[in-house]
PDB file of C-alpha atoms in Angstrom:
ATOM      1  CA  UNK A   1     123.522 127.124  36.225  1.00 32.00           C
ATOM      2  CA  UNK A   2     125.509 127.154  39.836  1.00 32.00           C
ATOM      3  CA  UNK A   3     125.814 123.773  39.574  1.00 32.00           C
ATOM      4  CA  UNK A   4     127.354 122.852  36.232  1.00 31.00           C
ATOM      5  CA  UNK A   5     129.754 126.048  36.745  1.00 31.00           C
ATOM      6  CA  UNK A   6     132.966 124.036  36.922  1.00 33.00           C
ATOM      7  CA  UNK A   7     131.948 121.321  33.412  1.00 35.00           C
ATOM      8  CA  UNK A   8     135.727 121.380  32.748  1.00 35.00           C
ATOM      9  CA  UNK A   9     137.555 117.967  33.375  1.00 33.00           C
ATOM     10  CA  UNK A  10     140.480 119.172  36.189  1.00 34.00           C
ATOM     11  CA  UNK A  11     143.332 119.599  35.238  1.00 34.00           C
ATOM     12  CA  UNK A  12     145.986 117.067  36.427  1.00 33.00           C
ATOM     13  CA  UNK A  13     143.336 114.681  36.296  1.00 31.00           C
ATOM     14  CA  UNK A  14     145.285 112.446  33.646  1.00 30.00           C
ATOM     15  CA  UNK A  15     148.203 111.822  36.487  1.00 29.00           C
ATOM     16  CA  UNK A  16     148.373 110.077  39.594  1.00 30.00           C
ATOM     17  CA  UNK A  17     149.537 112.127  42.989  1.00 31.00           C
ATOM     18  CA  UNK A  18     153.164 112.081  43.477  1.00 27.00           C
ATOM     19  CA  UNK A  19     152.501 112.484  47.424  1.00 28.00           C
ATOM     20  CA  UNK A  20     152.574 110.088  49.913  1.00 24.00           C
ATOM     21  CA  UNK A  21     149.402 111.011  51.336  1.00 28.00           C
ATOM     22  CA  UNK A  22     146.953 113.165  49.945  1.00 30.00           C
ATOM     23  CA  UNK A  23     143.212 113.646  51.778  1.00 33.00           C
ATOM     24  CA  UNK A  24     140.208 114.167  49.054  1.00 38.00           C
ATOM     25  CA  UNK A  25     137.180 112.000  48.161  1.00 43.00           C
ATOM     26  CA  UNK A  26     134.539 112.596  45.110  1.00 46.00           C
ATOM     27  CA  UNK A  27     131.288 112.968  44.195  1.00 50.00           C
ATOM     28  CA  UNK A  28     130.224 111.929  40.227  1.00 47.00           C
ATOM     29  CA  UNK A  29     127.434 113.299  39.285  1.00 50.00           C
ATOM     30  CA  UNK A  30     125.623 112.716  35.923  1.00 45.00           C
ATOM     31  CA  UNK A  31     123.469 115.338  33.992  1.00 45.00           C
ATOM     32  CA  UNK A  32     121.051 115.338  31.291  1.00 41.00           C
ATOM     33  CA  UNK A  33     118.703 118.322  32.185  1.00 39.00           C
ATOM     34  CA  UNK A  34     119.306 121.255  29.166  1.00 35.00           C
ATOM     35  CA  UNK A  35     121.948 119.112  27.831  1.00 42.00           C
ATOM     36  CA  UNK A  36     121.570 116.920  24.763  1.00 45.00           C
ATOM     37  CA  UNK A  37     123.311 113.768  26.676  1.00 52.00           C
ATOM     38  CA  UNK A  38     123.485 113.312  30.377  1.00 55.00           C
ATOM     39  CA  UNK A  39     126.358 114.254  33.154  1.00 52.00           C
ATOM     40  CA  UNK A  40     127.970 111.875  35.873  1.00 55.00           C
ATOM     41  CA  UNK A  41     128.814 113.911  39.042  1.00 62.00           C
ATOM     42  CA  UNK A  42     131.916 112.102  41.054  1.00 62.00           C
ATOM     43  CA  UNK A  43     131.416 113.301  44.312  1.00 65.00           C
ATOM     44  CA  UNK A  44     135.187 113.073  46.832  1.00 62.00           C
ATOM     45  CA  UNK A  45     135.034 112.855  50.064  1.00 60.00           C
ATOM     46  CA  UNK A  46     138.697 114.685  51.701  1.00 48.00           C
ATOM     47  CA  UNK A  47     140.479 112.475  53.980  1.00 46.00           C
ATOM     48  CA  UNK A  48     141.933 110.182  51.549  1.00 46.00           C
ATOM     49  CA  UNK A  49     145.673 108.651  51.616  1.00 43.00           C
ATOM     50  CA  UNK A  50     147.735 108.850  48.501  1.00 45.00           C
ATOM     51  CA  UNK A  51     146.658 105.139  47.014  1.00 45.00           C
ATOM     52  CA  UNK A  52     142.909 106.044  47.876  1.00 50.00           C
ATOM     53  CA  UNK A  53     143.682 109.914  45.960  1.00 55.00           C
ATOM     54  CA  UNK A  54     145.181 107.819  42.479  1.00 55.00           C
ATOM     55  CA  UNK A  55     142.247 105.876  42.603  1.00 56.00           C
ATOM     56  CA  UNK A  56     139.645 108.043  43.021  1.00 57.00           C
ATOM     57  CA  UNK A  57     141.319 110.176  40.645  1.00 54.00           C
ATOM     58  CA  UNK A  58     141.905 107.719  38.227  1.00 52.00           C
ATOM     59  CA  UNK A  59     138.731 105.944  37.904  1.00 54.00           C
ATOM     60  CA  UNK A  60     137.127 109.825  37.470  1.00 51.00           C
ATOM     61  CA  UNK A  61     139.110 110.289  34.679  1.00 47.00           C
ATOM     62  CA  UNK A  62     137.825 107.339  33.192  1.00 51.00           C
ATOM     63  CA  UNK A  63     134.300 108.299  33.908  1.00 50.00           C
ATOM     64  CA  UNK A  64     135.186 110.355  31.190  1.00 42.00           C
ATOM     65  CA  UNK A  65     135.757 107.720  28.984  1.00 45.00           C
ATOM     66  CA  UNK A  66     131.198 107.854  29.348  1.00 46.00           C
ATOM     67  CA  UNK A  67     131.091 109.646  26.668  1.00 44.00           C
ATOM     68  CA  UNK A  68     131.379 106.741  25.024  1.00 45.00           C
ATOM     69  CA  UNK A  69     128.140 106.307  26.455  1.00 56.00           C
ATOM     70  CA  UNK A  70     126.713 110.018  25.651  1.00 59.00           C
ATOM     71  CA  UNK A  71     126.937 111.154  29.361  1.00 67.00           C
ATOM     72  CA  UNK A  72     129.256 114.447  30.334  1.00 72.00           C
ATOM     73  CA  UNK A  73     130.934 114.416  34.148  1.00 72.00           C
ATOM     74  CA  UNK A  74     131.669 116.737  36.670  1.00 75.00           C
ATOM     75  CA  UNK A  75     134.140 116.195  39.196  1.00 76.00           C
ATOM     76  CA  UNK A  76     133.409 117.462  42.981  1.00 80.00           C
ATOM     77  CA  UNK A  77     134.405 117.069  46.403  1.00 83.00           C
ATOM     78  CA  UNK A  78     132.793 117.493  49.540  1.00 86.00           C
ATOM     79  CA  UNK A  79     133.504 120.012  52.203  1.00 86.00           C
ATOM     80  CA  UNK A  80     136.051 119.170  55.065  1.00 85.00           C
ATOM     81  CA  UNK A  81     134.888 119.109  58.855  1.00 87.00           C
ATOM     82  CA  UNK A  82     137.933 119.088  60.106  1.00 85.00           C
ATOM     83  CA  UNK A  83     139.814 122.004  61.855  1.00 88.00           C
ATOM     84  CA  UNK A  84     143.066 123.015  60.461  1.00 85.00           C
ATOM     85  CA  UNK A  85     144.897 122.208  63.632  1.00 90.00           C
ATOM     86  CA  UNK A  86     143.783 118.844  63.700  1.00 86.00           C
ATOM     87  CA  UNK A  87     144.511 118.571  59.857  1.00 79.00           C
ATOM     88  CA  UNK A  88     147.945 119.424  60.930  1.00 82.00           C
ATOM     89  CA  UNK A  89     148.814 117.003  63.713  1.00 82.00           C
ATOM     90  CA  UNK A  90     147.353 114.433  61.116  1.00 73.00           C
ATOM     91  CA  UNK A  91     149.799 116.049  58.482  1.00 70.00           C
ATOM     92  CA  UNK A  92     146.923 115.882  55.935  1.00 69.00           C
ATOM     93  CA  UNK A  93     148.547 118.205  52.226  1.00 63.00           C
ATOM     94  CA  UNK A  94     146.440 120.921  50.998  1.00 70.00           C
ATOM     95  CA  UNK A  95     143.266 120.209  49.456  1.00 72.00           C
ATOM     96  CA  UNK A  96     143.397 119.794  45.824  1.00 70.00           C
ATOM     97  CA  UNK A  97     142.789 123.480  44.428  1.00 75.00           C
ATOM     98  CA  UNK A  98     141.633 122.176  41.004  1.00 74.00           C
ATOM     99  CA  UNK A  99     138.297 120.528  42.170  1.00 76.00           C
ATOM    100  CA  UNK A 100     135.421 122.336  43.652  1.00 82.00           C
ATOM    101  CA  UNK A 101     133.252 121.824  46.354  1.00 86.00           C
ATOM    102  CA  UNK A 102     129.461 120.757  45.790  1.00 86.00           C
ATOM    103  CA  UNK A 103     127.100 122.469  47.148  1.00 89.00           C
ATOM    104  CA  UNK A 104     124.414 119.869  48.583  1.00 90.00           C
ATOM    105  CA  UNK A 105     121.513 122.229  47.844  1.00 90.00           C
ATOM    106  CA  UNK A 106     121.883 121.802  44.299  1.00 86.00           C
ATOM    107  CA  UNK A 107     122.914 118.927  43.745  1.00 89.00           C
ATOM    108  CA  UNK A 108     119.242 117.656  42.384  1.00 89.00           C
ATOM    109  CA  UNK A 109     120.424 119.206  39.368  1.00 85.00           C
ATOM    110  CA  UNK A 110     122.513 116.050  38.326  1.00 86.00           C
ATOM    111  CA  UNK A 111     120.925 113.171  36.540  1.00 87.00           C
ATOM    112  CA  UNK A 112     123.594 111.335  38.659  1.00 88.00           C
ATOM    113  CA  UNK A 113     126.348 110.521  40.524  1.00 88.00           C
ATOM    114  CA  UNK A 114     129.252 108.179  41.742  1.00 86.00           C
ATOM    115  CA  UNK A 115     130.347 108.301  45.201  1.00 89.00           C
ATOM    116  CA  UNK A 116     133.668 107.643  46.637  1.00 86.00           C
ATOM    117  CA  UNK A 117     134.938 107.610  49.726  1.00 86.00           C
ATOM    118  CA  UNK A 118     137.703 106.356  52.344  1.00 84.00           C
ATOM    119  CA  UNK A 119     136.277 103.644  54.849  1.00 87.00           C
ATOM    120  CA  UNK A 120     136.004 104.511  58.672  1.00 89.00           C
ATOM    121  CA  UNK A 121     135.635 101.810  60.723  1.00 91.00           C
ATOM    122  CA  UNK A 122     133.235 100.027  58.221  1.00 93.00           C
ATOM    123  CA  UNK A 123     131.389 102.819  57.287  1.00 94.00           C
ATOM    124  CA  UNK A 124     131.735 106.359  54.925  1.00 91.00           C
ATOM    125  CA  UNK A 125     133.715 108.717  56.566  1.00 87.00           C
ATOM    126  CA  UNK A 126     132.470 111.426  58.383  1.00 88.00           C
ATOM    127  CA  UNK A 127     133.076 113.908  56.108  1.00 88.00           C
ATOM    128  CA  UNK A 128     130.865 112.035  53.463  1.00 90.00           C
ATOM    129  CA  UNK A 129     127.820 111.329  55.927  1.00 93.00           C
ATOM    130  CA  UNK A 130     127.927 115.253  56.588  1.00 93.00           C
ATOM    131  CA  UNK A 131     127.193 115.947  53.117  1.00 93.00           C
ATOM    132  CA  UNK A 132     124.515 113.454  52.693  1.00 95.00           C
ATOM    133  CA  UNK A 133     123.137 114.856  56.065  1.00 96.00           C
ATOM    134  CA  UNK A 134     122.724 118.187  54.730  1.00 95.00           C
ATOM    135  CA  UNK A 135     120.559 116.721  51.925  1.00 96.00           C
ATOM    136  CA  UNK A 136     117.526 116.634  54.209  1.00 96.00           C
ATOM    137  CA  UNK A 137     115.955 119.399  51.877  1.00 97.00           C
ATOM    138  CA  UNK A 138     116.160 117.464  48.895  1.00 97.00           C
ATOM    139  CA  UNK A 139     114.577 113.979  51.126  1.00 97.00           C
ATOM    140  CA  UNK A 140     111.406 116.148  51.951  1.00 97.00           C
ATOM    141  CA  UNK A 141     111.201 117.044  48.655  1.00 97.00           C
ATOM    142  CA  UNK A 142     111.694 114.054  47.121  1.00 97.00           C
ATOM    143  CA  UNK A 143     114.088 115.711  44.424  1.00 96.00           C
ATOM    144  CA  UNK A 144     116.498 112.735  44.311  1.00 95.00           C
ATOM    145  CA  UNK A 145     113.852 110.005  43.777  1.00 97.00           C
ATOM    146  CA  UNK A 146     114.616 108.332  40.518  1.00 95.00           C
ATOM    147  CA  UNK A 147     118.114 109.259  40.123  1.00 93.00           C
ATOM    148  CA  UNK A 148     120.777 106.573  39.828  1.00 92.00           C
ATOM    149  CA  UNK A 149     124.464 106.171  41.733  1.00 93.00           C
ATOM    150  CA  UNK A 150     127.236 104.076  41.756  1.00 90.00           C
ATOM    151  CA  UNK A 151     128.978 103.532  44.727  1.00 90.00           C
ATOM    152  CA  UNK A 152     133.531 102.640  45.080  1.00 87.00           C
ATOM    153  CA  UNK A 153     135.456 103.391  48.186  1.00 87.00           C
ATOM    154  CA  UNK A 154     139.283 102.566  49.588  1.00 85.00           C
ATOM    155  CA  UNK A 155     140.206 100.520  53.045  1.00 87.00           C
ATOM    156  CA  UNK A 156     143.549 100.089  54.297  1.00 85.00           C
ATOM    157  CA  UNK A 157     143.290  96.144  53.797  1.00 88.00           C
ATOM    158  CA  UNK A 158     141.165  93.504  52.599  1.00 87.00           C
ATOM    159  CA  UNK A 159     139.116  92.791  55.691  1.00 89.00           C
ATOM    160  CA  UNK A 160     139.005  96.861  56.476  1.00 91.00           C
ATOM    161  CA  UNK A 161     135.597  97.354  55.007  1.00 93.00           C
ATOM    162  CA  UNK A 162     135.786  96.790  51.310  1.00 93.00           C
ATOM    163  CA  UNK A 163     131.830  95.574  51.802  1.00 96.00           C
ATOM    164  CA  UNK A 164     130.460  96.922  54.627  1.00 96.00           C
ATOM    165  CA  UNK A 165     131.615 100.491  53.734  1.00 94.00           C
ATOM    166  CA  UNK A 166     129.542 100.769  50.327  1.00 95.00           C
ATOM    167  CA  UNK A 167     127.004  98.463  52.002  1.00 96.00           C
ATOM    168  CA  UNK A 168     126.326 100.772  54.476  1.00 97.00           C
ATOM    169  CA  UNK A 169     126.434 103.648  52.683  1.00 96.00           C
ATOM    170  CA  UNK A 170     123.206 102.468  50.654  1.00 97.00           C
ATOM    171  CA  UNK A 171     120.926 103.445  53.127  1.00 97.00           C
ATOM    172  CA  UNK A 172     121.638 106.816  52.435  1.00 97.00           C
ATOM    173  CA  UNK A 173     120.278 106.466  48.577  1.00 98.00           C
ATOM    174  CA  UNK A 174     117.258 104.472  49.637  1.00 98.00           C
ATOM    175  CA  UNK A 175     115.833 106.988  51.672  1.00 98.00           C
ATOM    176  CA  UNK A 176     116.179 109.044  48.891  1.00 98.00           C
ATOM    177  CA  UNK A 177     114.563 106.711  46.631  1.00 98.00           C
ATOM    178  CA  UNK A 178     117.890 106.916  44.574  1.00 97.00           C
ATOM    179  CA  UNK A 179     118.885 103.321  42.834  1.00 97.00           C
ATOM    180  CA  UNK A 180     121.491 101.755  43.449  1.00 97.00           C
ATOM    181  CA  UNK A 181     123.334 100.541  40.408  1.00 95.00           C
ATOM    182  CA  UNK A 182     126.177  98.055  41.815  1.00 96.00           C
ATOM    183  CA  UNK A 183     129.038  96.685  39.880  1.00 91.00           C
ATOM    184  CA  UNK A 184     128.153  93.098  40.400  1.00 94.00           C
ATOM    185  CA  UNK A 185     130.863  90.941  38.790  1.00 92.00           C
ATOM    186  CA  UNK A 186     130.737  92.435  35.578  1.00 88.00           C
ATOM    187  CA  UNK A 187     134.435  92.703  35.806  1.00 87.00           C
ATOM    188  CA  UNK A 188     134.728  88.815  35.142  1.00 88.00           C
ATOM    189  CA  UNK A 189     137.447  86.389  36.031  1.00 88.00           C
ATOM    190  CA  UNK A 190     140.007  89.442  37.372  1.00 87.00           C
ATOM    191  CA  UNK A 191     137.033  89.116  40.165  1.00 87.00           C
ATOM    192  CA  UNK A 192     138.396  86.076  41.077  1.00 89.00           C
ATOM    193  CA  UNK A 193     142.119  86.153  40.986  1.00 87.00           C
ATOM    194  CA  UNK A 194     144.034  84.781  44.395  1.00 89.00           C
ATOM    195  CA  UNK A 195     146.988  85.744  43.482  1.00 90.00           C
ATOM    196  CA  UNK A 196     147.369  89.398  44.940  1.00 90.00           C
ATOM    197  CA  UNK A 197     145.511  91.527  47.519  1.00 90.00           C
ATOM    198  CA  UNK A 198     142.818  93.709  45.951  1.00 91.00           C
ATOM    199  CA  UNK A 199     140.085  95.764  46.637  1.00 91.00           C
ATOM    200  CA  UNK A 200     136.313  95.954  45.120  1.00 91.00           C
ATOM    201  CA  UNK A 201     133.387  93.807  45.329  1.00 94.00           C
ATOM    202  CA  UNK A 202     129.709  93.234  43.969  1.00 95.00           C
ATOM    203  CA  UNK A 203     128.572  96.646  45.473  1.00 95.00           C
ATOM    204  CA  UNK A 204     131.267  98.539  43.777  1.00 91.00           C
ATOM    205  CA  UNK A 205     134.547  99.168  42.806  1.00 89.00           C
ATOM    206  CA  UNK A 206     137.379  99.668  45.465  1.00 88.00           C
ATOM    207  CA  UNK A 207     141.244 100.079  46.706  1.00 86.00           C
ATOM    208  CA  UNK A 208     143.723  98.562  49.389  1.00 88.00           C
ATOM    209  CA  UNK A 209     145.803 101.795  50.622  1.00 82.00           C
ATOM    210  CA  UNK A 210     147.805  99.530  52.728  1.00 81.00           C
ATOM    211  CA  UNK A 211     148.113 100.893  56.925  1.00 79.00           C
ATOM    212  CA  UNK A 212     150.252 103.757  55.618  1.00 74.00           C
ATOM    213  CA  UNK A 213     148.209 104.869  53.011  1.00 72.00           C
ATOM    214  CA  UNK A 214     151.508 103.975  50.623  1.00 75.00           C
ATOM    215  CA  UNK A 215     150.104 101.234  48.372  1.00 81.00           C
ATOM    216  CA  UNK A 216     148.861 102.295  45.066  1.00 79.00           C
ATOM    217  CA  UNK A 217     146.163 100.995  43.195  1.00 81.00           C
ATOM    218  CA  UNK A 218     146.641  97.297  40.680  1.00 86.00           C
ATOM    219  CA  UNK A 219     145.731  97.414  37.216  1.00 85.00           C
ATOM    220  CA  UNK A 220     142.723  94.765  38.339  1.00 88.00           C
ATOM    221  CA  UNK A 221     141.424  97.808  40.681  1.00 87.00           C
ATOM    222  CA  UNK A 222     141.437 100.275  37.736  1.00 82.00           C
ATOM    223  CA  UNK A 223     140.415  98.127  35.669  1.00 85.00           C
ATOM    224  CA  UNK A 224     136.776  97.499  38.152  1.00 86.00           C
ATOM    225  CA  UNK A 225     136.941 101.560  38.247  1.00 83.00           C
ATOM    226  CA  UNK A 226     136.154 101.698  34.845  1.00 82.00           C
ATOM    227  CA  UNK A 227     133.506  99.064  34.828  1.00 86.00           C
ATOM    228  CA  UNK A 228     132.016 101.150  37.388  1.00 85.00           C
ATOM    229  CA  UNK A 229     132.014 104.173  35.445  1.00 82.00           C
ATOM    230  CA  UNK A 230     130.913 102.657  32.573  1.00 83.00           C
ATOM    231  CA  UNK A 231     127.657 100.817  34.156  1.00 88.00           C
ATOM    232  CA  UNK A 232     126.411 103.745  35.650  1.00 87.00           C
ATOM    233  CA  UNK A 233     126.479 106.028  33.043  1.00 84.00           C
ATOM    234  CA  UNK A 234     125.056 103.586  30.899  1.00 86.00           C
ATOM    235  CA  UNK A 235     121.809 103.124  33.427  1.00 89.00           C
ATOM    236  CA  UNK A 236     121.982 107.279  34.036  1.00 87.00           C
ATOM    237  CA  UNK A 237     121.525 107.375  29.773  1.00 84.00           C
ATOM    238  CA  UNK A 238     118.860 104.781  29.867  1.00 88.00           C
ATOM    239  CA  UNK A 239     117.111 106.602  32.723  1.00 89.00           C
ATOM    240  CA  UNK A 240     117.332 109.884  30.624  1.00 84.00           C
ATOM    241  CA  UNK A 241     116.007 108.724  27.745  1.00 79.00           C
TER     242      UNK A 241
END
C-alpha cells in the first residue's frame, strides 16, 4: 500500500547530524492493519535546528527499539511551506533526502503515530498545523477516531514552550477523537534533576536547542525519548489487539 511504501528504517538514522543547523520534523506512525504486529509512524515537521534534528532523529531510532513491543515504524516528514528564497535568507540545509514525505490523505492507514515538532511561539510550527489542516477529510470521516499518539517537541530554552507547545497541539487529536497517550513522569527521578537545563515534561518528551539552535540533546532528554517511544507503542499494541 502507498502508505507503507518506504517500511525501511532510513538510513543514517543510527547517527546524529554533523550540521549546525538542520530544518526537519517527524511524524511516527504505528501500523497493525495486514501486518501481524502494529507500526508507529514518526511524523517531522522541517524547520528544525541541528539539536532539535539529533533529537528527533534519535528518539525515532529508538522507536525502533518497539519491537520490543511487537510494533514496526515508519519514519515521515511533513511537507515544507516555505519558499526557497526565504529558506535561503534563513540559511535552512537541504531537506533530508532519506525520509519521505506523508501524504495526509492516507495517513488513516497507521494504527499510530508520534509527533514532533519545533515550538513557535508556544505553539507547533506552521509547517506542522498545515499538515494537520489538510486532515479535514479524515475529521468528517471520522477515520482517526480511536487511534493513539504520542506527542515530543524542541524550544530554544526552558521557558520557550516545552508545555504549551505539546499542550496546544492536543486539540488537534481531540477533534479527531485520537488519544492522547502522554509521557507522564514515567521517566522517574531524571524528571526531577536541578542540576542542568533540560527539556520534556508530563505531555511528552522534549529538547533545549539553545537561541542558536547549537545545543545538543542530554542523555536525560534521550533517555525521556525512549520512554516516549516505548509507552506509545505499548498502548498502539494494546489498542490492536
Amino acid at each position: 500500500q502507498a502508505f507503507m511504501r518506504h517500511e525501511a528504517v532510513p538510513s543514517g538514522l543510527h547517527t546524529p547530524t554533523a550540521s549546525c543547523k538542520q530544518w526537519f520534523m517527524p511524524i511516527i506512525v504505528l501500523r497493525h492493519h495486514c501486518s501481524p504486529s502494529p507500526s508507529m509512524s514518526v511524523v517531522l515537521s522541517q524547520s528544525l535546528l541541528a539539536s532539535a534534528a539529533k533529537f528527533l532523529r534519535h528518539a525515532s531510532y529508538l522507536l525502533v527499539l518497539t519491537h520490543a513491543v511487537a510494533c514496526r515504524m515508519l519514519l515521515l516528514q511533513v511537507a515544507e511551506t516555505l519558499p526557497a528564497e526565504v529558506l535561503a535568507k534563513m540559511h535552512a540545509p537541504e531537506k533530508p533526502t532519506d525520509v519521505p514525505i506523508i501524504d495526509p490523505h492516507i495517513i488513516d492507514q497507521a494504527d499510530g503515530f508520534v509527533f514532533g515538532f519545533p515550538t513557535r511561539f508556544g505553539m507547533m510550527c506552521a509547517q506542522m498545523k498545515a499538515f494537520f489542516d489538510a486532515t479535514g477529510g479524515h475529521w468528517a470521516k471520522g477515520s482517526l477516531a480511536g487511534k493513539a499518539a504520542g506527542l515530543f517537541c524542541s524550544t530554544a530554552t526552558q521557558g520557550g514552550g516545552q508545555e504549551t507547545t505539546l499542550l496546544t497541539t492536543v486539540t488537534q487529536l481531540a477533534h479527531h477523537g485520537i488519544i492522547f497517550v502522554p509521557s507522564g513522569y514515567g521517566t522517574g527521578p531524571i524528571m526531577f534533576g536541578m542540576d542542568a537545563p533540560r527539556g520534556g515534561s508530563a505531555y511528552g518528551a522534549g529538547c533545549l536547542a539553545g537561541p542558536d539552535g547549537s545545543r545538543q540533546p542530554s542523555e536525560v532528554e534521550l533517555e525521556q525519548a525512549l520512554y516516549t517511544g516505548k509507552n506509545v507503542a505499548t498502548v498502539v499494541k494494546k489498542l490492536t489487539a
